[in-house]
Coordinates of N, CA, C and O in Angstrom, one line a residue:
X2 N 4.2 -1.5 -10.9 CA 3.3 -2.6 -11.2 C 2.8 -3.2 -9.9 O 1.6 -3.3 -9.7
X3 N 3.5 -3.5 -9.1 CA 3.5 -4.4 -7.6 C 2.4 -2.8 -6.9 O 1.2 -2.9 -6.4
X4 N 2.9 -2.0 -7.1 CA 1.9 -1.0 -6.0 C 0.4 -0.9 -7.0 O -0.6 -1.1 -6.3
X5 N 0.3 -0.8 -7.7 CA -1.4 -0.9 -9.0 C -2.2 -2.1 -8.3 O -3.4 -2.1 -7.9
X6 N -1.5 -3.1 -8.3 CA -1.6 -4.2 -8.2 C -2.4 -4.4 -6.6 O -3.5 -4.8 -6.5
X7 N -1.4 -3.9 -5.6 CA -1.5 -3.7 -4.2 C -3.3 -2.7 -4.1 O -4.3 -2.9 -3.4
X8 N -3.0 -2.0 -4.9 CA -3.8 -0.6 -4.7 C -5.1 -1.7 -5.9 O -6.2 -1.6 -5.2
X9 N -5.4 -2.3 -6.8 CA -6.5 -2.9 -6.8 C -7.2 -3.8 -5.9 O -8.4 -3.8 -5.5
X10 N -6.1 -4.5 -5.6 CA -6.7 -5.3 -4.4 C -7.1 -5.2 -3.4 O -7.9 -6.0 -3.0
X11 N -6.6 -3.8 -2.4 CA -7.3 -3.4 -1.4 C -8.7 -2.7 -2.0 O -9.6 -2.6 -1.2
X12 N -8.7 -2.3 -3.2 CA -10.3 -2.0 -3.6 C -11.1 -2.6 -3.4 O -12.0 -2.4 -2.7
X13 N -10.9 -3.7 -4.1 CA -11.6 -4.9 -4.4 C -11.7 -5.5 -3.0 O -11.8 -6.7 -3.2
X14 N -11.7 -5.4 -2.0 CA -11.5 -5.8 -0.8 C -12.4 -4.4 0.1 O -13.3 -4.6 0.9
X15 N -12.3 -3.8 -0.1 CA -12.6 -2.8 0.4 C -14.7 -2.9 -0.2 O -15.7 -2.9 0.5
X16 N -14.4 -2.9 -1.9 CA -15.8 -3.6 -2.0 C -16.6 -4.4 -1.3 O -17.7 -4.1 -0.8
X17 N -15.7 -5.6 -1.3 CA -16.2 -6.9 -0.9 C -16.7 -6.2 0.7 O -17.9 -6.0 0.8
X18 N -16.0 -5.9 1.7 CA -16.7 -5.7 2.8 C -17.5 -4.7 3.0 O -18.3 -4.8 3.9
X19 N -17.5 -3.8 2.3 CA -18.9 -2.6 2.3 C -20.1 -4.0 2.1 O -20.7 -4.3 3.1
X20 N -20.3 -4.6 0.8 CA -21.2 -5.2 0.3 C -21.3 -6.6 1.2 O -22.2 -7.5 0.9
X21 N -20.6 -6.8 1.9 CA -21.1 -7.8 2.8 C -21.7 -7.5 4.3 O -22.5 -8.2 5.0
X22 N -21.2 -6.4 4.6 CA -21.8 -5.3 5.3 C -23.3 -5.3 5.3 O -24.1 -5.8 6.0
X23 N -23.5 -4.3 4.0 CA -24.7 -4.1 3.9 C -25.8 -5.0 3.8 O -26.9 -4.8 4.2
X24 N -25.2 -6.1 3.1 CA -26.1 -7.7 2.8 C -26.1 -8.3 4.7 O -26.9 -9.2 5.1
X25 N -25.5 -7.9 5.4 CA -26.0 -8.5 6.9 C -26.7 -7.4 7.7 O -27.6 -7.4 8.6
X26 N -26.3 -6.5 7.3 CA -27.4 -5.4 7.9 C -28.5 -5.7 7.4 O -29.2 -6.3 8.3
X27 N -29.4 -5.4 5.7 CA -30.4 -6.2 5.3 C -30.9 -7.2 6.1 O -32.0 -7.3 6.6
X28 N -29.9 -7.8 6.2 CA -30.4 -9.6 7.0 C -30.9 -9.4 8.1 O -32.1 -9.7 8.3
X29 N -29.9 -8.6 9.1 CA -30.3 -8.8 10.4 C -29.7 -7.5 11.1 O -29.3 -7.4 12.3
X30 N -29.8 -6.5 10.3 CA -29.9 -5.2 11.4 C -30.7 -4.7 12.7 O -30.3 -4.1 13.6
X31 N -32.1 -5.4 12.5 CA -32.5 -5.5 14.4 C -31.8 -5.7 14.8 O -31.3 -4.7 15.3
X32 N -30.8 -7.0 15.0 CA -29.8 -6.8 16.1 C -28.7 -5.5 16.3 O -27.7 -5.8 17.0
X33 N -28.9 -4.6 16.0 CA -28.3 -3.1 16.0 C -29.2 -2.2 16.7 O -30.4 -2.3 16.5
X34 N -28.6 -1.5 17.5 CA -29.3 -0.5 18.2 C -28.8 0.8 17.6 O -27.7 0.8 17.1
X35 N -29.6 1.9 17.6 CA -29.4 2.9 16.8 C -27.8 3.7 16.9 O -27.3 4.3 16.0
X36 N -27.3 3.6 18.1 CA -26.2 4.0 18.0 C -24.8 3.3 17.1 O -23.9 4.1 16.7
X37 N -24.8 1.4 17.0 CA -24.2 0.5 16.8 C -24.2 0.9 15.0 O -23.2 1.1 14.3
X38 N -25.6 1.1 14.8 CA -26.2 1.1 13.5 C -25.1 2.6 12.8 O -24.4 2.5 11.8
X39 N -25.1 3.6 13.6 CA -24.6 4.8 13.5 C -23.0 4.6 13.1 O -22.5 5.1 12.0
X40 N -22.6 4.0 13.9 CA -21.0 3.8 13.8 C -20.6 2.8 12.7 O -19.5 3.1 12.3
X41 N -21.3 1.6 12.1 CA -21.3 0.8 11.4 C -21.7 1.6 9.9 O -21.2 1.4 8.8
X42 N -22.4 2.5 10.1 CA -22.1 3.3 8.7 C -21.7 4.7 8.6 O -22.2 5.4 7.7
X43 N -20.9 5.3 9.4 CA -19.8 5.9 9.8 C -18.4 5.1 8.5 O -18.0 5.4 7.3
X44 N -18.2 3.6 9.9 CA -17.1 2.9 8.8 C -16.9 2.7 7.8 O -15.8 2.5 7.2
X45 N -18.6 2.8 7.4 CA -18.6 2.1 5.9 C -18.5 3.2 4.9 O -18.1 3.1 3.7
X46 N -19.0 4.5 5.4 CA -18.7 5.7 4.6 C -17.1 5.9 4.7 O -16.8 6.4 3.7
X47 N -16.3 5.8 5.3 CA -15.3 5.9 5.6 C -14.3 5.0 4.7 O -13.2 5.3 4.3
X48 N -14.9 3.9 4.7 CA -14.6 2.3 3.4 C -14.6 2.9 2.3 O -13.6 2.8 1.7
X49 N -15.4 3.6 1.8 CA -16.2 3.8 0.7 C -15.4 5.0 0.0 O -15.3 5.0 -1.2
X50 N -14.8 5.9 0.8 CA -14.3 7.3 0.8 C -12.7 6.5 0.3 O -12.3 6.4 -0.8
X51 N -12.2 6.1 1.4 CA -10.7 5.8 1.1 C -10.7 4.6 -0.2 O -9.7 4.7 -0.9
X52 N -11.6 3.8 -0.5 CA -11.4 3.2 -1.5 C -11.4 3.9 -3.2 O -10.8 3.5 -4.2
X53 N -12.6 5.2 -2.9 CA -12.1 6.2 -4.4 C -11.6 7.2 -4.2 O -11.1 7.9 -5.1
X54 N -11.5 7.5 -3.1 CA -10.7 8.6 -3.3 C -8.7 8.6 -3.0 O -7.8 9.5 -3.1
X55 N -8.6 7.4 -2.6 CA -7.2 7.4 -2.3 C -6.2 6.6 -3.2 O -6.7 5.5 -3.6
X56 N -4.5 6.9 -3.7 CA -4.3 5.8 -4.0 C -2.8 5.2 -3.6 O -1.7 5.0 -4.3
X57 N -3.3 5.1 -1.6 CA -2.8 4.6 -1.4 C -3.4 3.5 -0.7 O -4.6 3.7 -0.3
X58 N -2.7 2.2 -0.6 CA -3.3 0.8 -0.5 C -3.5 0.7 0.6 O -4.5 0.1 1.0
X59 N -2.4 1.4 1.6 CA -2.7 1.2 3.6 C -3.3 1.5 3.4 O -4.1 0.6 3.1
X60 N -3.9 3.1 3.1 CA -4.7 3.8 3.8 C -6.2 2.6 3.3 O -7.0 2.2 4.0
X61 N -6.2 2.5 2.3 CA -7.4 1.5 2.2 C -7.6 0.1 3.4 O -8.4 -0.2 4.3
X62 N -6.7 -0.3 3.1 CA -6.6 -1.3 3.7 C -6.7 -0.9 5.4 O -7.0 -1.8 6.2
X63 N -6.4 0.3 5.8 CA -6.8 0.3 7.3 C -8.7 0.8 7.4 O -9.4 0.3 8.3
X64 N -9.1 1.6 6.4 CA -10.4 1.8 6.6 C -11.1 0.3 6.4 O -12.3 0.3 6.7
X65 N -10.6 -0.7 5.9 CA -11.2 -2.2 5.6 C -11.0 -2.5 7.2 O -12.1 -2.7 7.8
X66 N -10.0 -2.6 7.9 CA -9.5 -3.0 9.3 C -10.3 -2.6 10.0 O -11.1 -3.3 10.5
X67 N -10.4 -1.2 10.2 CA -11.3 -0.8 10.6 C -12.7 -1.3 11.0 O -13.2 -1.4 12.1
X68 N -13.3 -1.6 9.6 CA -14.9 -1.9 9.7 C -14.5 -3.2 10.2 O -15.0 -3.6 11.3
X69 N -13.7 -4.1 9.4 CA -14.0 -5.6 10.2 C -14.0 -5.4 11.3 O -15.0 -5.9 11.9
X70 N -13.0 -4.4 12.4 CA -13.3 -4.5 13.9 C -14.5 -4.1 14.4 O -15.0 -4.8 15.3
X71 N -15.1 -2.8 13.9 CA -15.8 -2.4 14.1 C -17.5 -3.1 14.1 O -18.5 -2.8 14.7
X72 N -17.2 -3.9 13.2 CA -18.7 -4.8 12.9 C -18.2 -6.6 13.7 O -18.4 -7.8 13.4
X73 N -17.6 -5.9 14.5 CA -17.3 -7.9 15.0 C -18.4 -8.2 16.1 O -19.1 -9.2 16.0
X74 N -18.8 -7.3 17.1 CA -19.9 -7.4 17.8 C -21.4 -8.0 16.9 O -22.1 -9.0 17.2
X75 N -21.6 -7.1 15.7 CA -22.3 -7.3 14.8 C -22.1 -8.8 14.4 O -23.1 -9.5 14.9
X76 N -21.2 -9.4 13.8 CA -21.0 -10.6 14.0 C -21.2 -11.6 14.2 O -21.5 -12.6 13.5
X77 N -20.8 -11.6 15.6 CA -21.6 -12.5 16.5 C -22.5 -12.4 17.0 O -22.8 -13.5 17.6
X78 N -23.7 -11.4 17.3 CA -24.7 -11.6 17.2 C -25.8 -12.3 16.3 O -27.0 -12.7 16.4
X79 N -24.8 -12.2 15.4 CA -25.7 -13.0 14.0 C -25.3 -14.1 13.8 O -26.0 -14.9 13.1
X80 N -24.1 -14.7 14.5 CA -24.0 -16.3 14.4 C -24.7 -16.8 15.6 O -25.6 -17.7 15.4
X81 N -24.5 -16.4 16.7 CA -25.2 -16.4 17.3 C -26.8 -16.4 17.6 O -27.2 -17.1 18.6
X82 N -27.6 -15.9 16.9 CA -28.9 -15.8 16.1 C -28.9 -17.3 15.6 O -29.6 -18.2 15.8
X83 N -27.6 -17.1 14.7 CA -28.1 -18.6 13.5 C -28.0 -20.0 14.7 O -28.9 -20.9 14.9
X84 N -27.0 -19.9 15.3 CA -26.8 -21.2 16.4 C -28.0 -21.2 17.0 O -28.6 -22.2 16.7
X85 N -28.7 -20.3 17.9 CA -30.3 -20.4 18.5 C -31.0 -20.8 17.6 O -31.8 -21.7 18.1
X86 N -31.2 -20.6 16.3 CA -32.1 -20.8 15.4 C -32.3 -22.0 15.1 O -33.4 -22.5 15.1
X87 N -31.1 -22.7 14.4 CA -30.4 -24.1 14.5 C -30.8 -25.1 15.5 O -31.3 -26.1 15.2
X88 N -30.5 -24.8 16.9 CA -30.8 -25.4 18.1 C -32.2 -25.3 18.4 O -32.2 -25.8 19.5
X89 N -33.0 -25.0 18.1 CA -34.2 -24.3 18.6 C -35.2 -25.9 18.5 O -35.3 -26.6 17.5
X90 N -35.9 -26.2 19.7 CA -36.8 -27.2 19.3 C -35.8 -28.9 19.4 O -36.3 -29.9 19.6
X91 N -34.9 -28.8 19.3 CA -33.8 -29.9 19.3 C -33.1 -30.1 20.7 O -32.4 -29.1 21.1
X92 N -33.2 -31.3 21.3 CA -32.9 -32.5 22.6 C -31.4 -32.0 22.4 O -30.8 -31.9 21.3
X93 N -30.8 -31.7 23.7 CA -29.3 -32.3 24.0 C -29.0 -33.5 23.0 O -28.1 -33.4 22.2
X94 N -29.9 -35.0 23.0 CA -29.4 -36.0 22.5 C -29.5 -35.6 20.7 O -28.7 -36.0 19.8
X95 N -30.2 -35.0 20.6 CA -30.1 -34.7 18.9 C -28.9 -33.9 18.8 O -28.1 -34.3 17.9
X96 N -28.5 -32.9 19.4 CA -27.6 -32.3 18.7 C -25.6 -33.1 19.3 O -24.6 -32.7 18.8

């Protein structure tokens, strides 16, 4: 019971960051240079693979570890983006 259980949730986890992935690439993959771009869906094939084809939960759960590390540069570039964007046009004294 407890391992089904284990082993849905890293799916379902494993979903969620493919599809959040892809929803910020959409957004803001310019900031990706072709090689960044390359490795970022490397991982996500790699997400994608261990989540149907395996049924064990590490192994999911490290291809999930994976991409989050792998997309952290990604990241912050994009909050980053949002904070300039945010700031943009606005006084020291306003913000």
């Amino acid at each position: 019971m407890l391992a089904a259980r284990a082993l849905r949730e890293a799916r379902v986890e494993a979903e969620r960051m493919v599809l959040a992935t892809r929803s910020a690439i959409a957004a803001d993959g310019d900031l990706l240079d072709d090689a960044e771009r390359a490795e970022i869906d490397v991982l996500v094939a790699a997400t994608l693979k261990a989540a149907e084809g395996s049924s064990d939960h590490h192994a999911i759960e490290a291809a999930v570890k994976a991409l989050a590390g792998g997309t952290e540069g990604f990241a912050a570039a994009r909050m980053n983006r949002g904070i300039r964007s945010a700031l943009a046009g606005r006084s020291v004294e306003e913000v």
